[in-house]
Amino acid sequence: MKTNASAPLARLREQHPAPRLPRILVHCGTAGNAMGATRYLEELRIALGDRSDSVVEAASDGANWAAPAATVAQGTYMRRFERLDLHGIDDVIACFNGDCGDEANYAGTGGRGLTARLGRNDGTLGDVLAQGGYSALDRALTSTPEQLLDAIEDAGFTGRGGAHFPVATKWRLAAADTHRPRMLVVNAEEGEPGVFKDRHLLEGDPHRLIEGILIAHYAVGFERAYVYINGQARTARAIFENALADAAAAEIFSGAAWNQTFGLKIHVRSGAGGYVCGEESVILNSIEGERPVPRYKPPYATDRGLFGNPTIINNAETLCAITTVFEKPPPPTKLVSLSGDVPRPGLYEIPVDGATTWTSLLVMAGTNPLDVQAILIGGPSGVFVMAEQFEEVLEMRSLGAGGVVAFGSNTDLSQITRELASYNMRESCGECTPCREGTTRMVALLEHPAEHRKEIANLIEILTEGSLCQLGGMAGRPIQSALDQFPTAF
Amino acid sequence: MMATSPTNENSILDVIEASVTIIVNGREVLVPRSAMLLDAVLAAGIDLPHLCKPESRNPLGACRTCLIEIEGTPRLAASCHTPVADGMIVNTTSERVTRVRRGVLDLTIGMSDDGRGRGLAAEHARSHGIEMSSFTPSPRHPRDESNIFFQLNMSDCILCGRCVDACQRTQHIGAIGINGRGETARIGSAFDSLWEESTCTSCGQCVSQCPTGALLPKHSDPATASRSNSANDDVTTTTCPYCGVGCGLKVHKSNGQISWVDGDHSNDSSQGMTCVKGRFGLEFAQSDERLTTPLIRRNDKLESASWDDALDLVAHRFADSIGSFASIASAKATNEDGYVLQKFTRAVMGTNSVDHCSRLCHAPSVVALMEQVGSGATSNSYEDYDQAGTLLVVGSDTGQNHPVVASRLRRAVQERGASLVVVNPIRIDLCDTAEVHLQPHPGTDIALFNAMAHVILKENLQNNAFIDSRTEGFDAWRKVVEQVSPEIAESITGVSAKDIRTAARLYARPQPGQNGEERGSCLIWGMGVTQHTMGSDNARSLINLALLTGQVGGFGNGISPLRGQNNVQGCSDSGCLPNVMPGYEPVDDLEVNARWSKAWDSDLPTDPGLQSTAMIERMLTGDLKAMYVVGENPLLSDPYLAHAREAFERLDFLVVQDIFMHETAEIADVVLPAVSFAEKYGTFTNSERRVQLVRPIIEPLGKARDDWAITNEIARRILQILERSAFGFQHNSSTEIFEEMTKLTPIIAGLSHERLEQDGGIQWPCPDYEHPGTPRLFENSFPRGRGKFVAVEQGPPAAELPSKKFPLTLITGRSLYHWHGGVITRHVPGLLATVPVVTVDIHADDAKRLGFSNGEDVQIASRRGEIVAEVHISDRMQRGEIFVPFVQLQGVAANFLTNDQLDTAAGIPEYKACAVRLEAPGTPSRKGRGPRMQRKSGITVGNRT
């Protein structure tokens, strides 16, 4: 997607030329490798002989159900070949040689949204630039920071971590405080079970996050950025750090490519382990080397955050999404990590446009909604949505961080509820009494829920009203939801 | 210097400006804008539970028992960490908030082994109608009783985190934390080791914070104990009797016994902290071994006597000794006690020969400071350590000697990003927090500091404006330090030139603050600087650094010799020095003499008296025949004890006045029982010149009397014998004495007991009643006019250097768990149990080479004596150097080994370096111990140029 590239961007593209086509992208990464994708990387290279350098490693494109998979890129045409373990590689080679059959292009080039390049690039800067990388930053640099903030505000961008706070409003809070060094913390912890979007973004399109960080930096003026990546997402961290090194070498990160001095220092930190590490203030403690427990608010991070400085904490997805701000119209999309009893689990970028329903999501995932008795939105802090509610229109707010688990008709939902309570008990940091003691007591009470209806209700209230942070504050939510939605299951 | 006092109208407006009104349960409450809702609720007289909120510290927000309802806010709020806002309407009693709070308390007491909870947790639960938790009790892990002073019982713990906050963020020790998470969370030390094996210093700050009694002093009754809730105790606020930090103590007494000590949060010097001695070390005051009756030597035995007999005997013998008399004052006693003693010595005995232990600690600092700036006191305050960018700590094992100051230094580093530079031949605890540790060989300080000055000049980091306007002697001094490159210093000190440069840069260019503001450098020093034959020169070389960089008299900078005893500053201020009257007025100044002679109605001597170390020599020559030793034990604290004992034994008449029997008292002719700090009213002056009240906690033991009262009575009886008027010795109370002192001493003219009762401690100079006291001296000028650079050069590192026969260098100092020679701390069972024997710290290589292993006994021999100590292999030491604390335990004391060579200007002995060897215990000493080491008068050490 080459749109009105400025001279500096054009120069970058010259220095980092696009890869030669056709070529075959084998979707490896964490999701692909789990299904043995690297084997096909080798097989395809052997099969192509002296053209083996046209077989390149790419990350997952989000279609986890399709792994091991490969995508053939032919000019403006792309086609994904799924389940190579079942279908072999012959069709892939045929397509590479020009015979792709008559199936439609599944995504095509020049896509929109934040997954446009996801897993469909080989990680080189040339490939990323050719697919529109850094054009949003290029565009942002032609406006003033204030105009940029206005554009983000006009586009109605909200945070994608679950709270959906307006991005421009948050950024302005820090931008105003020019006396102290300002900090950006990128939350890529995603400790919530069933959420895997940040890992995909970091593995499949790390330059989009870098671009988002630089756009934020241009708008606010940070001294430092900390990217806090889930401690187990080692592949994601390694790929992201490689991309950072490439962006630095190309003088993108310093701003020199645009004859500017961004002056941003960036640090990558691995998460300290635990669901609670995704909580904003826990991240701050963790980065500072303190015990990973929450801080009370106020003071808010925008006032006294990391090392006592004004700090913006944005979800990785939020910063990736910011790169789509100049798309007309900016797509109101949300990444959904869909898992459970569906034929096509994986990462979906769905439009939150007033038309999408849970049903459409389930259909997308290849299931008959009638086979699903309930879905859980938001994991251990979430709520159950029952079959009769599947026609509800999706809103950003109802999606949380985008974790969706579908339960088929054979699933014992009461057991799921107990497992969620038990998860919250295990993951409680132990700092405050309601959460530490309450989640433990809740597990015991759920052994015999029918006899303890009143106690459970009381405990939910104590957790909700009394806890220090939202792990405890929302630990009662799935239980309340279960009691509301399927009381007879207990 | 003086703050202009605001008019009433202004102050009322200020209050209104700084306040907000909120409505609590329908009542309007006016609170400071910066307050939290909990403050407002408590101010309204409402008893809202709060278990985890530490006094005078930021809230922790962990216990969630202070929940309240705020109108217009959907969720309940923890009031401890929710700021007030004008017009807020809050409710603490609605059905909803009471229900949830009761639920939280129910969960809280459910953590105890019987479901009833302990201490404040149980109390608050009861106030919410819960006797017993509705949950099955789920107590946590076992007890840890390994600490000598207190124990941890996890089944009484509610994990509020106050103990951890106390350890990590108040005292900055970091011995304990919360281990594990969720339901397995527990209080513990690193790797779940026993408390005793952690870095804990037993300061007891954690115990003072525990709301339930899970942490409990060992002698307490767990049924009633909850340290932060000992409301029924009789509590006395007083000042700590140990080191010179001057911590404020709140001493609890139950059933007549001192039962517990809390730090006084309103005390600006200690801010609510204490160390192990202040917290657990006051038992001595009620020891059975206290002296409770006068003793007179009869038939070579000390026998009980009446006060009348004892005082008469003393009076007659002293009256006969006029002209050959000297006294030693106590830096442990009050200003009032010291004042009366020096007045007695001068006005009655007609001599200026009164001295005290500062001769053995900071005399060189005073000599150098008087010469270079014109005042011997510390220039700035502890609060300047809090604000400094660099803290240069020289020859001070602050963690052992001034633990609460060490806590403030660690806080400055950990919370405010200050750079700590430690200069010490020993790797002291504070090095854990330091940016640089310079580890010079003992006695090579001058080379080191001259080289630092060299670097500062070479790199043009000096403060030219300050040098031009505030100092003199710069050019001559500059020529000397220009000769001492860091490389030359490296070859002398063993400190790398790189580290010397780093330290010099940090001192001259301190780190800016967190908001980029400019900060200063504090220079802090201890006995490692002074207790050398070149002690005065060491101090001069340090003061030169402060003058070079202008790091004195301002906010966040300054020069501070840390005072070793509770009232060593005050003892000097009160005139217990042979060359000056109270307030540092020279005895040989005729105008001064005339003024004091008139005030005391006597002819005062103008010849300076004997320094305490010179007294020893005069005893041997027979010029000094009678001594009055108050609250001191020279036969433990003097160097080369065998020699000192020989001298004291030559006296015709020795009177010792103290609270315990000790080495000196044992050979006295009369022993007079004095009261301890716990039984007296008066003032101590701490290391930052803060004059603070000491208040009686218990009744005097037996027949013991106030030191001033005893001295006063001796004076009256002598004056009667001499048929002189007893006009000057009509003292009836310490308050009267203090009035006289303040009237005659301009630097404290604005003080009175009444004012101190009202305002708390005040730092002198305080010239009048309106004056707020002076945190910083020398802001605009020095008492001598310009600060004077004095060039000093490195000489031999010690009077006695290691030799083939005595190959090791012995360094002496203090131990955290004992105080000074141990006369007091040996009477505190817990402290004695912690450190029961004298140890010798030694590098592993030396121990291996000499064939000694850890815990084994070893004999240490110098040219003057031998002692046996327990080997303690330690990475604190460098090769070739050993450390022995100078406390006497089981008859063993390091000062049998030390050298009595003196610094000529200050008269201080060289405690910090003498030559020793290690040998198997029982190795016979040299025959008859040989002749006393020849004293060389012209020895050239640290020559001034």
Short mmCIF file of N, CA and C in Angstrom, two decimals, chain A residues 179-181 273-277 290-291 296-298 304 307 309 425-438 440-441 445 458-459 461-470 472-473, chain B residues 36 58-64 67 74-77 81-83 96 99-100 102-104 107-108 110-111 133 135-138 140 158-160 168-169 178-185 514-515:
data_model
loop_
_atom_site.label_atom_id
_atom_site.label_comp_id
_atom_site.label_asym_id
_atom_site.label_seq_id
_atom_site.Cartn_x
_atom_site.Cartn_y
_atom_site.Cartn_z
N HIS A 179 7.29 19.23 32.52
CA HIS A 179 8.42 19.47 33.43
C HIS A 179 9.16 18.21 33.81
N ARG A 180 8.48 17.08 33.66
CA ARG A 180 9.11 15.83 34.10
C ARG A 180 9.27 14.89 32.92
N PRO A 181 10.22 13.99 33.02
CA PRO A 181 10.35 13.00 31.95
C PRO A 181 9.11 12.11 31.90
N GLY A 273 5.55 -13.04 35.42
CA GLY A 273 4.81 -14.29 35.61
C GLY A 273 3.59 -14.08 36.45
N GLY A 274 2.43 -14.38 35.90
CA GLY A 274 1.20 -14.25 36.68
C GLY A 274 0.21 -13.34 36.02
N TYR A 275 -1.04 -13.72 36.19
CA TYR A 275 -2.15 -12.95 35.62
C TYR A 275 -2.11 -11.50 36.08
N VAL A 276 -1.79 -11.30 37.36
CA VAL A 276 -1.84 -9.97 37.95
C VAL A 276 -0.81 -9.04 37.30
N CYS A 277 0.19 -9.62 36.64
CA CYS A 277 1.22 -8.79 36.00
C CYS A 277 0.68 -8.01 34.81
N GLU A 290 10.33 -4.07 41.78
CA GLU A 290 9.62 -4.33 43.04
C GLU A 290 8.82 -5.62 42.89
N ARG A 291 8.29 -6.07 44.03
CA ARG A 291 7.40 -7.22 44.04
C ARG A 291 6.19 -6.90 43.16
N TYR A 296 -2.20 1.35 44.89
CA TYR A 296 -3.53 1.96 44.94
C TYR A 296 -3.56 3.21 44.08
N LYS A 297 -4.78 3.57 43.68
CA LYS A 297 -4.96 4.76 42.86
C LYS A 297 -6.04 5.62 43.50
N PRO A 298 -5.93 6.97 43.46
CA PRO A 298 -4.77 7.70 42.98
C PRO A 298 -3.56 7.49 43.90
N ARG A 304 1.80 10.02 38.63
CA ARG A 304 3.00 9.45 39.24
C ARG A 304 3.06 7.96 38.92
N PHE A 307 8.76 5.04 38.06
CA PHE A 307 9.81 5.79 38.75
C PHE A 307 9.32 7.19 39.16
N ASN A 309 7.30 9.12 37.59
CA ASN A 309 7.12 10.06 36.48
C ASN A 309 5.76 9.86 35.80
N MET A 425 -7.95 -17.72 42.55
CA MET A 425 -7.28 -17.98 43.82
C MET A 425 -5.78 -18.17 43.60
N ARG A 426 -5.45 -18.99 42.62
CA ARG A 426 -4.02 -19.25 42.36
C ARG A 426 -3.28 -18.00 41.94
N GLU A 427 -3.97 -17.14 41.20
CA GLU A 427 -3.30 -15.97 40.64
C GLU A 427 -3.37 -14.74 41.55
N SER A 428 -4.09 -14.81 42.65
CA SER A 428 -4.15 -13.68 43.57
C SER A 428 -2.73 -13.39 44.08
N CYS A 429 -2.35 -12.13 44.06
CA CYS A 429 -0.98 -11.83 44.48
C CYS A 429 -0.85 -11.91 46.00
N GLY A 430 -1.97 -11.79 46.70
CA GLY A 430 -1.92 -11.92 48.16
C GLY A 430 -1.77 -10.60 48.88
N GLU A 431 -1.77 -9.50 48.15
CA GLU A 431 -1.52 -8.21 48.78
C GLU A 431 -2.70 -7.78 49.66
N CYS A 432 -3.92 -7.89 49.16
CA CYS A 432 -5.05 -7.40 49.96
C CYS A 432 -5.91 -8.55 50.47
N THR A 433 -6.55 -8.30 51.60
CA THR A 433 -7.29 -9.35 52.29
C THR A 433 -8.48 -9.87 51.48
N PRO A 434 -9.34 -9.00 50.93
CA PRO A 434 -10.52 -9.54 50.25
C PRO A 434 -10.16 -10.54 49.14
N CYS A 435 -9.15 -10.21 48.35
CA CYS A 435 -8.80 -11.07 47.23
C CYS A 435 -8.08 -12.32 47.71
N ARG A 436 -7.07 -12.13 48.57
CA ARG A 436 -6.27 -13.28 49.02
C ARG A 436 -7.13 -14.28 49.78
N GLU A 437 -7.90 -13.76 50.75
CA GLU A 437 -8.72 -14.66 51.57
C GLU A 437 -10.01 -15.01 50.85
N GLY A 438 -10.59 -13.99 50.19
CA GLY A 438 -11.90 -14.18 49.57
C GLY A 438 -11.89 -15.20 48.44
N THR A 440 -9.90 -17.65 48.06
CA THR A 440 -9.70 -18.98 48.66
C THR A 440 -11.01 -19.51 49.24
N ARG A 441 -11.69 -18.62 49.98
CA ARG A 441 -12.97 -19.02 50.58
C ARG A 441 -14.00 -19.34 49.49
N LEU A 445 -16.47 -22.51 49.04
CA LEU A 445 -17.93 -22.39 49.02
C LEU A 445 -18.52 -23.02 47.76
N ASN A 458 -22.51 -12.71 49.35
CA ASN A 458 -21.78 -11.78 50.21
C ASN A 458 -20.32 -11.66 49.79
N LEU A 459 -19.74 -12.81 49.51
CA LEU A 459 -18.32 -12.83 49.17
C LEU A 459 -18.08 -12.11 47.83
N GLU A 461 -19.75 -9.64 46.80
CA GLU A 461 -19.83 -8.21 47.10
C GLU A 461 -18.52 -7.73 47.75
N ILE A 462 -17.97 -8.53 48.66
CA ILE A 462 -16.72 -8.14 49.34
C ILE A 462 -15.57 -8.04 48.33
N LEU A 463 -15.51 -9.03 47.45
CA LEU A 463 -14.46 -9.01 46.42
C LEU A 463 -14.60 -7.78 45.54
N THR A 464 -15.81 -7.54 45.11
CA THR A 464 -16.06 -6.45 44.15
C THR A 464 -15.81 -5.09 44.78
N GLU A 465 -16.30 -4.94 46.01
CA GLU A 465 -16.25 -3.62 46.64
C GLU A 465 -14.94 -3.38 47.39
N GLY A 466 -14.34 -4.44 47.86
CA GLY A 466 -13.24 -4.24 48.80
C GLY A 466 -11.85 -4.43 48.24
N SER A 467 -11.71 -5.09 47.11
CA SER A 467 -10.36 -5.46 46.65
C SER A 467 -9.54 -4.25 46.23
N LEU A 468 -8.24 -4.42 46.33
CA LEU A 468 -7.32 -3.33 45.97
C LEU A 468 -7.25 -3.12 44.46
N CYS A 469 -7.19 -4.20 43.69
CA CYS A 469 -7.10 -4.01 42.23
C CYS A 469 -8.20 -4.79 41.54
N GLN A 470 -8.20 -4.74 40.24
CA GLN A 470 -9.31 -5.32 39.49
C GLN A 470 -9.21 -6.83 39.33
N GLY A 472 -8.93 -8.85 41.94
CA GLY A 472 -9.88 -9.20 42.98
C GLY A 472 -11.25 -8.60 42.71
N GLY A 473 -11.23 -7.35 42.23
CA GLY A 473 -12.48 -6.63 42.00
C GLY A 473 -13.39 -7.34 41.01
N MET B 36 -6.02 12.41 53.73
CA MET B 36 -6.77 11.29 53.19
C MET B 36 -8.10 11.21 53.93
N ASN B 58 3.04 6.69 54.40
CA ASN B 58 2.05 6.50 53.36
C ASN B 58 1.25 5.23 53.62
N PRO B 59 -0.02 5.25 53.22
CA PRO B 59 -0.84 4.05 53.43
C PRO B 59 -0.37 2.89 52.56
N LEU B 60 -0.77 1.69 52.97
CA LEU B 60 -0.43 0.49 52.19
C LEU B 60 -1.63 -0.02 51.41
N GLY B 61 -2.82 0.23 51.92
CA GLY B 61 -4.02 -0.16 51.17
C GLY B 61 -4.26 -1.65 51.11
N ALA B 62 -3.72 -2.41 52.07
CA ALA B 62 -3.78 -3.86 51.95
C ALA B 62 -4.91 -4.49 52.76
N CYS B 63 -5.24 -3.93 53.93
CA CYS B 63 -6.17 -4.66 54.81
C CYS B 63 -7.62 -4.44 54.42
N ARG B 64 -7.93 -3.33 53.78
CA ARG B 64 -9.28 -3.02 53.28
C ARG B 64 -10.33 -2.99 54.37
N LEU B 67 -12.96 0.70 54.76
CA LEU B 67 -13.86 1.02 53.64
C LEU B 67 -14.94 2.01 54.07
N PRO B 74 -19.57 4.76 42.61
CA PRO B 74 -20.26 3.47 42.65
C PRO B 74 -19.62 2.48 43.61
N ARG B 75 -18.28 2.45 43.65
CA ARG B 75 -17.61 1.44 44.45
C ARG B 75 -17.24 2.02 45.81
N LEU B 76 -17.18 1.17 46.81
CA LEU B 76 -16.69 1.61 48.11
C LEU B 76 -15.21 1.97 47.98
N ALA B 77 -14.72 2.81 48.90
CA ALA B 77 -13.32 3.23 48.81
C ALA B 77 -12.60 2.93 50.12
N HIS B 81 -6.29 5.53 51.60
CA HIS B 81 -5.54 6.04 50.45
C HIS B 81 -6.40 6.82 49.46
N THR B 82 -7.57 7.26 49.92
CA THR B 82 -8.40 8.09 49.05
C THR B 82 -8.28 9.54 49.49
N PRO B 83 -7.76 10.41 48.63
CA PRO B 83 -7.58 11.80 49.02
C PRO B 83 -8.93 12.51 49.22
N ARG B 96 -24.76 -0.94 53.72
CA ARG B 96 -23.90 -1.59 52.72
C ARG B 96 -22.43 -1.58 53.15
N ARG B 99 -21.77 -3.78 56.08
CA ARG B 99 -21.83 -5.20 55.71
C ARG B 99 -20.51 -5.64 55.06
N VAL B 100 -20.03 -4.84 54.12
CA VAL B 100 -18.82 -5.24 53.41
C VAL B 100 -17.61 -5.20 54.35
N ARG B 102 -17.65 -5.55 57.55
CA ARG B 102 -17.75 -6.68 58.47
C ARG B 102 -17.25 -7.94 57.76
N GLY B 103 -17.60 -8.06 56.48
CA GLY B 103 -17.15 -9.22 55.70
C GLY B 103 -15.63 -9.28 55.62
N VAL B 104 -15.02 -8.13 55.40
CA VAL B 104 -13.55 -8.11 55.31
C VAL B 104 -12.94 -8.49 56.66
N LEU B 107 -13.16 -12.19 57.14
CA LEU B 107 -12.08 -12.88 56.42
C LEU B 107 -10.76 -12.72 57.16
N THR B 108 -10.56 -11.52 57.73
CA THR B 108 -9.29 -11.22 58.40
C THR B 108 -9.08 -12.10 59.63
N GLY B 110 -10.50 -14.78 60.26
CA GLY B 110 -10.50 -16.18 59.84
C GLY B 110 -9.10 -16.70 59.57
N MET B 111 -8.12 -15.80 59.55
CA MET B 111 -6.73 -16.22 59.31
C MET B 111 -6.06 -16.74 60.58
N SER B 133 -14.88 -15.86 63.53
CA SER B 133 -15.05 -15.81 62.09
C SER B 133 -16.08 -16.84 61.63
N PHE B 135 -15.83 -18.27 58.93
CA PHE B 135 -15.07 -19.22 58.11
C PHE B 135 -14.26 -20.15 59.01
N THR B 136 -14.00 -21.33 58.50
CA THR B 136 -13.15 -22.26 59.23
C THR B 136 -11.77 -21.64 59.35
N PRO B 137 -11.18 -21.62 60.55
CA PRO B 137 -9.85 -20.98 60.69
C PRO B 137 -8.84 -21.55 59.70
N SER B 138 -8.06 -20.67 59.09
CA SER B 138 -7.03 -21.14 58.16
C SER B 138 -5.70 -20.48 58.50
N ARG B 140 -1.76 -19.65 59.10
CA ARG B 140 -0.63 -19.83 58.20
C ARG B 140 0.52 -20.55 58.87
N ILE B 158 -1.96 -11.07 59.86
CA ILE B 158 -3.02 -10.80 58.88
C ILE B 158 -2.43 -10.27 57.57
N LEU B 159 -1.14 -10.37 57.42
CA LEU B 159 -0.44 -9.96 56.20
C LEU B 159 -0.74 -8.52 55.80
N CYS B 160 -0.80 -7.64 56.79
CA CYS B 160 -1.08 -6.24 56.47
C CYS B 160 0.11 -5.58 55.81
N GLN B 168 11.63 -2.38 55.01
CA GLN B 168 12.14 -2.02 53.69
C GLN B 168 12.11 -0.52 53.43
N ARG B 169 11.07 0.15 53.92
CA ARG B 169 10.92 1.54 53.51
C ARG B 169 11.04 2.55 54.65
N ILE B 178 7.33 -10.14 51.90
CA ILE B 178 6.27 -11.14 51.80
C ILE B 178 6.76 -12.18 50.80
N ASN B 179 6.88 -13.40 51.26
CA ASN B 179 7.28 -14.49 50.37
C ASN B 179 6.02 -15.19 49.87
N GLY B 180 6.10 -15.74 48.68
CA GLY B 180 4.97 -16.46 48.12
C GLY B 180 3.87 -15.50 47.72
N ARG B 181 2.81 -16.04 47.14
CA ARG B 181 1.71 -15.15 46.78
C ARG B 181 0.39 -15.84 47.07
N GLY B 182 -0.67 -15.05 46.94
CA GLY B 182 -1.99 -15.59 47.20
C GLY B 182 -2.06 -16.21 48.58
N GLU B 183 -2.72 -17.36 48.65
CA GLU B 183 -2.96 -17.94 49.97
C GLU B 183 -1.68 -18.47 50.61
N THR B 184 -0.59 -18.57 49.85
CA THR B 184 0.65 -19.03 50.46
C THR B 184 1.53 -17.87 50.92
N ALA B 185 1.03 -16.64 50.76
CA ALA B 185 1.83 -15.47 51.16
C ALA B 185 2.18 -15.55 52.65
N GLN B 514 15.45 14.37 41.46
CA GLN B 514 14.56 13.71 40.51
C GLN B 514 13.87 14.68 39.57
N ASN B 515 13.73 15.92 40.01
CA ASN B 515 13.13 16.90 39.10
C ASN B 515 14.19 17.82 38.51
#
